[in-house]
Amino acid sequence: MSQISEHTQNDKTIRPVQTVYAKDFLWCLIPLVVWLGLWLFAPEPQLFLQLNRAAHVLPEIFWASFNMLGNGWGVFALACPLLVIAPRLLPAALVGGAISGTLSHFFKHALEMPRPAAILDPSSFNIMGKTLTHFSMPSGHTLTAFAILTAFYFAIEVHKRSAYRWLFVVATLAGLARIAVGAHWPADVCAGAAIGLFSGIAGAKLTQYIPARALVPQAWLMRIISSAGLVGVYILLTTTIDFPQTKPVQWVAAAIASVSIAWFTWRSFGPRHKKSLHQGAGL
C-alpha cells in the first residue's frame, strides 16, 4: 500500500489531508434506493425465501466467513496489519464502529421488528446457528461491516480510492450472509448498509485531522489500539463467533492479528525508525 505524501511543518508534525466532504454522505442513499426498488418489485417474504435458498448453492463456510466480518472483533483482527501499513485507517474504523454500534442498539430496540423465523415457518428456509426471532431491523452485522469498511475507504485520499472499491463488495457479501443464514430480511440488510455507510463516513470525517505524529508506532494512541487487538486475539481463540463453522476462520484471523501486533510491537518498542513521523498517515 502506498503512503500519503504530506508537508512537514516547523513543529515537525505533518498536516493531515482532508478525505471526507459533505457530499460523501449522499452515499447513504444508495442502499435506501435499492430498498425502495425491492419493496416495489420484489416484496417480502418471497424475496427473502428466494435469496436464502439460492445462497445455499455455496457452502456454509463461505457465508459463515463473510458473516464474521459483521463481528467487530473478527474484522478488527483481520485489519491489524494496518497498524503498520496504514495506521490512519484504524482510528476512522474504530470511531465508525462505535457510532454504528450505538445506532444499531437504538434502532433495534426502538423498532423491535420480528425476524423471518418469527413470521415464517422455520422449516421453510435455511437457518444456520440459533433461531433468532426478535430485533430484526436493522441488521447489526451488515451495519458493522459497512461502517468499518466504509471508514477504511473514506480515510484513503480521494485520488487513491478507486483501487479499493472492492471493500463495498466485501461489505455487501457480509450483508447477504445475514440473509443466507436466515437471520434477516433484505430490508434489514439495506437499512444496515445505509446506517453503516453513514457511520463509516462520519468516523473517517471525525478522525481525518488526527496529526500524523499520533499515528506512528511510538504514539500511545496506536499502542492502545494494538492492545485492543490482543483482546481480540484472545476472544477469537477462546470463543465461537456466531457459528461453529467460523472456527477455522477465527484461527486464521487470530494468526494474522498476532503476527501484525508482534510486527507493530517491534516497530514501537524496538529500534526507532528515523522516518516514522513521515510514515504515520498510511494510504
XYZ file of C-alpha atoms in Angstrom:
283
model
C 0.000 0.000 0.000
C 1.211 3.436 -0.908
C 1.667 6.207 1.644
C 0.414 9.780 1.820
C 2.883 12.436 0.827
C 2.426 15.295 3.323
C 4.217 18.557 4.053
C 6.441 18.797 7.107
C 5.729 21.859 9.243
C 8.069 23.786 11.563
C 6.983 21.833 14.634
C 7.828 18.597 12.811
C 4.206 17.469 12.634
C 2.624 16.540 9.331
C -0.507 18.219 8.054
C -3.291 15.655 7.548
C -5.163 15.553 4.253
C -8.925 16.095 4.091
C -10.549 12.919 2.768
C -14.246 13.424 3.584
C -16.624 16.083 2.241
C -20.294 16.790 2.960
C -21.392 15.356 -0.402
C -19.942 11.974 0.560
C -22.870 11.391 2.916
C -25.085 11.038 -0.176
C -23.657 7.523 -0.446
C -26.047 6.583 2.358
C -28.947 6.951 -0.077
C -27.791 4.109 -2.341
C -28.997 1.230 -0.114
C -32.258 3.106 0.512
C -32.882 3.362 -3.240
C -32.176 -0.364 -3.549
C -34.554 -0.970 -0.646
C -37.295 1.053 -2.387
C -36.804 -0.906 -5.605
C -37.040 -4.211 -3.777
C -40.177 -3.076 -1.965
C -41.855 -2.102 -5.271
C -40.849 -5.044 -7.448
C -39.805 -7.897 -5.137
C -41.944 -7.845 -1.986
C -41.386 -9.928 1.114
C -41.375 -12.724 2.021
C -40.803 -14.093 -1.479
C -37.552 -12.188 -1.969
C -36.121 -13.395 1.328
C -37.028 -17.011 0.564
C -35.555 -16.834 -2.931
C -32.281 -15.296 -1.765
C -31.985 -17.594 1.235
C -32.443 -20.716 -0.860
C -30.254 -19.527 -3.745
C -27.422 -18.700 -1.351
C -27.040 -22.327 -0.397
C -25.528 -23.314 -3.705
C -22.390 -22.143 -1.875
C -21.030 -23.994 1.180
C -21.903 -22.846 4.679
C -18.282 -21.942 5.436
C -18.465 -19.286 2.686
C -21.368 -17.449 4.315
C -20.095 -18.070 7.833
C -16.791 -16.426 6.883
C -18.421 -13.290 5.496
C -20.806 -13.250 8.436
C -17.776 -12.919 10.727
C -16.969 -9.582 9.089
C -20.053 -8.270 10.855
C -18.471 -9.041 14.207
C -16.264 -6.209 15.431
C -13.576 -8.482 16.856
C -13.363 -10.539 13.683
C -12.953 -7.639 11.278
C -10.620 -5.815 13.689
C -8.290 -8.827 13.821
C -8.156 -9.032 10.032
C -7.386 -5.293 9.904
C -4.450 -5.461 12.339
C -1.818 -5.260 9.557
C -2.974 -1.656 9.163
C -1.263 -0.897 12.489
C 1.941 -0.625 10.459
C 0.827 -0.397 6.836
C -1.828 2.331 7.062
C -2.483 3.363 10.673
C -4.703 6.335 9.793
C -7.431 3.909 8.725
C -7.801 2.268 12.140
C -8.991 5.270 14.222
C -11.547 6.016 11.493
C -12.824 2.442 11.650
C -12.956 2.390 15.447
C -14.933 5.641 15.631
C -17.193 4.498 12.808
C -17.713 1.183 14.575
C -18.621 2.933 17.817
C -21.170 5.114 16.015
C -22.637 2.096 14.243
C -22.938 0.122 17.465
C -24.800 2.956 19.155
C -27.190 3.437 16.226
C -27.769 -0.304 15.866
C -28.717 -0.672 19.518
C -31.040 2.335 19.335
C -32.933 1.307 16.202
C -33.222 -2.376 17.122
C -34.843 -1.592 20.463
C -36.904 1.305 19.145
C -38.396 -0.695 16.271
C -38.423 -4.246 17.718
C -39.136 -5.760 14.305
C -39.621 -9.546 14.004
C -37.072 -11.655 12.178
C -38.015 -14.142 9.433
C -38.252 -17.072 11.872
C -40.936 -15.180 13.835
C -43.116 -14.760 10.733
C -42.385 -17.775 8.553
C -42.255 -21.472 9.289
C -38.578 -22.048 10.225
C -38.625 -25.298 8.260
C -39.409 -23.380 5.061
C -35.971 -21.786 4.763
C -32.345 -22.380 5.685
C -31.213 -21.368 9.166
C -27.608 -21.570 10.328
C -26.952 -21.440 14.054
C -29.542 -20.350 16.600
C -33.075 -19.492 15.512
C -33.438 -15.748 16.097
C -36.864 -14.111 16.237
C -36.543 -10.530 17.545
C -34.728 -7.221 16.894
C -34.510 -7.629 13.134
C -34.257 -4.029 11.861
C -31.527 -3.075 11.061
C -29.042 -5.893 10.513
C -26.289 -5.232 13.062
C -23.737 -7.417 11.275
C -24.345 -5.596 7.981
C -24.156 -2.269 9.779
C -20.812 -3.158 11.376
C -19.256 -4.471 8.162
C -20.312 -1.420 6.160
C -19.269 1.000 8.912
C -15.738 -0.359 9.241
C -15.043 -0.976 5.558
C -16.575 2.382 4.598
C -14.381 4.101 7.181
C -11.349 2.442 5.599
C -12.409 3.644 2.152
C -13.082 7.248 3.120
C -9.904 7.514 5.200
C -7.954 6.980 1.968
C -7.093 10.014 -0.136
C -9.667 10.675 -2.845
C -7.348 10.126 -5.797
C -6.239 6.725 -4.451
C -9.663 5.260 -3.659
C -10.585 3.652 -6.975
C -8.378 0.641 -6.262
C -10.320 -0.082 -3.066
C -13.910 -0.189 -4.310
C -13.847 -3.923 -3.692
C -14.332 -3.102 0.001
C -18.016 -2.457 -0.751
C -18.311 -5.825 -2.487
C -16.998 -7.470 0.666
C -19.411 -5.477 2.843
C -22.310 -6.428 0.554
C -21.404 -10.115 0.852
C -21.393 -9.709 4.645
C -24.931 -8.350 4.359
C -26.069 -11.136 2.037
C -24.632 -13.620 4.520
C -27.245 -12.482 7.052
C -29.970 -13.469 4.595
C -28.203 -16.738 3.756
C -28.074 -17.785 7.429
C -31.782 -16.964 7.851
C -31.299 -14.123 10.336
C -32.552 -11.039 8.447
C -34.933 -9.750 5.809
C -33.387 -7.988 2.775
C -34.890 -4.728 4.108
C -32.886 -5.178 7.322
C -29.715 -5.553 5.282
C -30.424 -2.438 3.191
C -31.129 -0.415 6.324
C -27.958 -1.723 7.956
C -25.931 -0.821 4.869
C -27.313 2.740 4.833
C -26.634 3.336 8.526
C -23.244 1.643 8.209
C -22.270 3.930 5.340
C -23.229 6.946 7.421
C -21.280 5.667 10.426
C -18.171 4.884 8.411
C -18.135 8.235 6.621
C -18.698 10.002 9.939
C -15.853 8.028 11.511
C -13.493 8.996 8.700
C -14.563 12.634 8.905
C -14.110 12.868 12.674
C -10.616 11.378 12.548
C -9.237 12.841 9.322
C -7.403 15.632 11.146
C -5.588 13.449 13.665
C -1.969 14.594 13.333
C 0.356 12.063 11.764
C 2.647 12.166 14.814
C -0.188 10.477 16.757
C -0.210 7.595 14.284
C 3.412 6.467 14.372
C 4.250 3.177 16.160
C 5.699 5.076 19.129
C 2.437 7.012 19.703
C 0.300 5.949 22.646
C -2.879 6.051 20.540
C -1.560 3.281 18.322
C -0.212 1.324 21.296
C -3.675 1.389 22.871
C -5.237 0.212 19.620
C -2.712 -2.631 19.371
C -3.549 -3.645 22.947
C -7.200 -3.907 21.928
C -6.005 -6.197 19.164
C -4.605 -8.563 21.788
C -8.035 -8.700 23.404
C -9.447 -9.571 20.005
C -6.967 -12.414 19.573
C -7.971 -13.833 22.960
C -11.673 -13.667 22.074
C -11.133 -15.301 18.685
C -9.174 -18.178 20.232
C -11.460 -18.821 23.205
C -14.999 -18.240 21.883
C -17.144 -19.181 18.910
C -18.387 -16.220 16.894
C -21.947 -16.947 15.768
C -21.337 -20.389 14.197
C -19.030 -23.393 14.769
C -18.163 -23.224 11.059
C -16.248 -19.998 11.651
C -13.657 -21.572 13.966
C -11.011 -22.119 11.236
C -11.551 -18.544 10.033
C -11.208 -17.285 13.598
C -7.861 -19.063 13.943
C -6.620 -17.542 10.695
C -7.767 -14.073 11.821
C -6.097 -14.569 15.218
C -2.850 -15.592 13.498
C -2.936 -12.526 11.221
C -3.565 -10.278 14.209
C -0.835 -11.898 16.308
C 1.827 -11.511 13.615
C 0.727 -7.936 12.922
C 0.803 -6.959 16.593
C 4.254 -8.522 17.000
C 5.440 -6.548 13.970
C 3.927 -3.356 15.380
C 5.438 -4.001 18.827
C 8.911 -4.359 17.322
C 8.396 -1.090 15.449
C 7.044 0.602 18.586
C 9.493 -0.538 21.251
C 12.432 -1.751 19.188
C 14.994 0.347 17.331
C 13.347 3.610 16.409
C 12.954 4.391 12.742
C 14.016 7.905 11.867
C 11.395 8.117 9.185
C 8.494 7.046 11.390
C 6.983 10.509 11.587
C 6.838 10.614 7.816
C 5.062 7.270 7.615
C 2.247 7.884 10.087
C -0.628 8.535 7.729
C -0.625 5.437 5.532
C -2.713 5.402 2.340
